[in-house]
């Protein structure tokens, strides 16, 4: 079932080159430069929000590709002139917003697909019809907007209650179509048309014609593509996409089955654990933050008292010396840095030691349309390690790409709640593990899940092979 003959068939999804953002830093910038950059970023966000408000609804969903229609309409709106925003920033803001809207439609379609799959009131033909419609954007748009449409060829001959299904589709779409969150105003994107390098200095187009703003960089680099400029208090970070070729490891031939947990980061079905006790590391960080916040609250009380006493000098002193945000944020970031370094080191170790060709994990659990992490610990310090769950997944996906490893996500249904020994039902006993109520065995929660993932995936593979023989 698994390819263990040492040969690898490279699939396009794992061997193609991909882009990765490389970050560059500016030197400390003068106040005027930061003000200029903040102004651009603010207007950039305004343009994005305007584009969201006009084009994120169902009426515009088939207007988004290609982007020129939206660009032409926003150009004609007069907004650019009102903001006095250079074209290079304006058009990219529109394109950026359109990309966000399209990606939200993509997320929604995935969500609708899983909702359709889980709906027991739909027949297999119903489901096939709905999935086909979801795949064809124009048909999907026509149905949502109650416009005439042609039934897709794939389901042309089927007996279906189309009205009922279309109504259902409109209803679930309405229910799950989220509003676009308003755009952040601390960054903007710019193409090479909006910047240049002169005498080794990076310069951005300003609001004044033929006048560019110098942004000296820390390293002597030159780039030539669309970049993202993020503004920090006294400097900027510039993300430049760079093409990368994934590393190939002909000796990586194993399939590993991994449970991503909140106590131990990753448990494999072979019993190996990576990122042991991640929650402890995270909780030390949480405890430290709690202590810091306690101390800050005391200072806030002192500040309030000083203000009550009309002791302005003291109040000012407290505000500037004891309640600053810079140091607090720096310490918070450093704490998170310790955990993220640990996560990355352990993921690297997993890849090096297990030599996987393929890693099988479960999809994140969806709950009322929101992604939730299955966790059975409710103590507050798990919150911190929970917030790492998406980071772990992101880094794992990234490292798989980097190393030509196939990452497979399967549905998590049943992988946590059944016994991996006998398949019976059981429950979680805090600090002990998963206790099977049928065979009585107690297994580590992560290990039990990982073993179930292995079982489940092997069943899926068998089914696929059956299909291929027909
Ligand atoms: Zn059992």
PDB file of N, CA, C and O and ligand atoms in Angstrom, residues 419 422 436 439, ligand 1:
ATOM      1  N   UNK A 419     -11.571   3.870  20.430  1.00  0.00           N
ATOM      2  CA  UNK A 419     -10.399   3.168  20.933  1.00  0.00           C
ATOM      3  C   UNK A 419      -9.608   2.609  19.748  1.00  0.00           C
ATOM      4  O   UNK A 419     -10.169   1.972  18.868  1.00  0.00           O
ATOM      5  N   UNK A 422      -9.663  -1.564  19.983  1.00  0.00           N
ATOM      6  CA  UNK A 422     -10.830  -2.379  19.649  1.00  0.00           C
ATOM      7  C   UNK A 422     -11.896  -1.615  18.852  1.00  0.00           C
ATOM      8  O   UNK A 422     -12.855  -2.207  18.386  1.00  0.00           O
ATOM      9  N   UNK A 436     -10.939   3.314  27.203  1.00  0.00           N
ATOM     10  CA  UNK A 436     -11.940   2.608  26.415  1.00  0.00           C
ATOM     11  C   UNK A 436     -12.930   1.945  27.351  1.00  0.00           C
ATOM     12  O   UNK A 436     -12.542   1.260  28.297  1.00  0.00           O
ATOM     13  N   UNK A 439     -12.910  -2.341  25.918  1.00  0.00           N
ATOM     14  CA  UNK A 439     -11.830  -3.277  26.247  1.00  0.00           C
ATOM     15  C   UNK A 439     -11.067  -2.858  27.494  1.00  0.00           C
ATOM     16  O   UNK A 439     -10.229  -3.590  27.992  1.00  0.00           O
TER      17      UNK A 439
HETATM   18 ZN1  LIG B   1     -10.975  -0.673  23.353  1.00  0.00          ZN
END
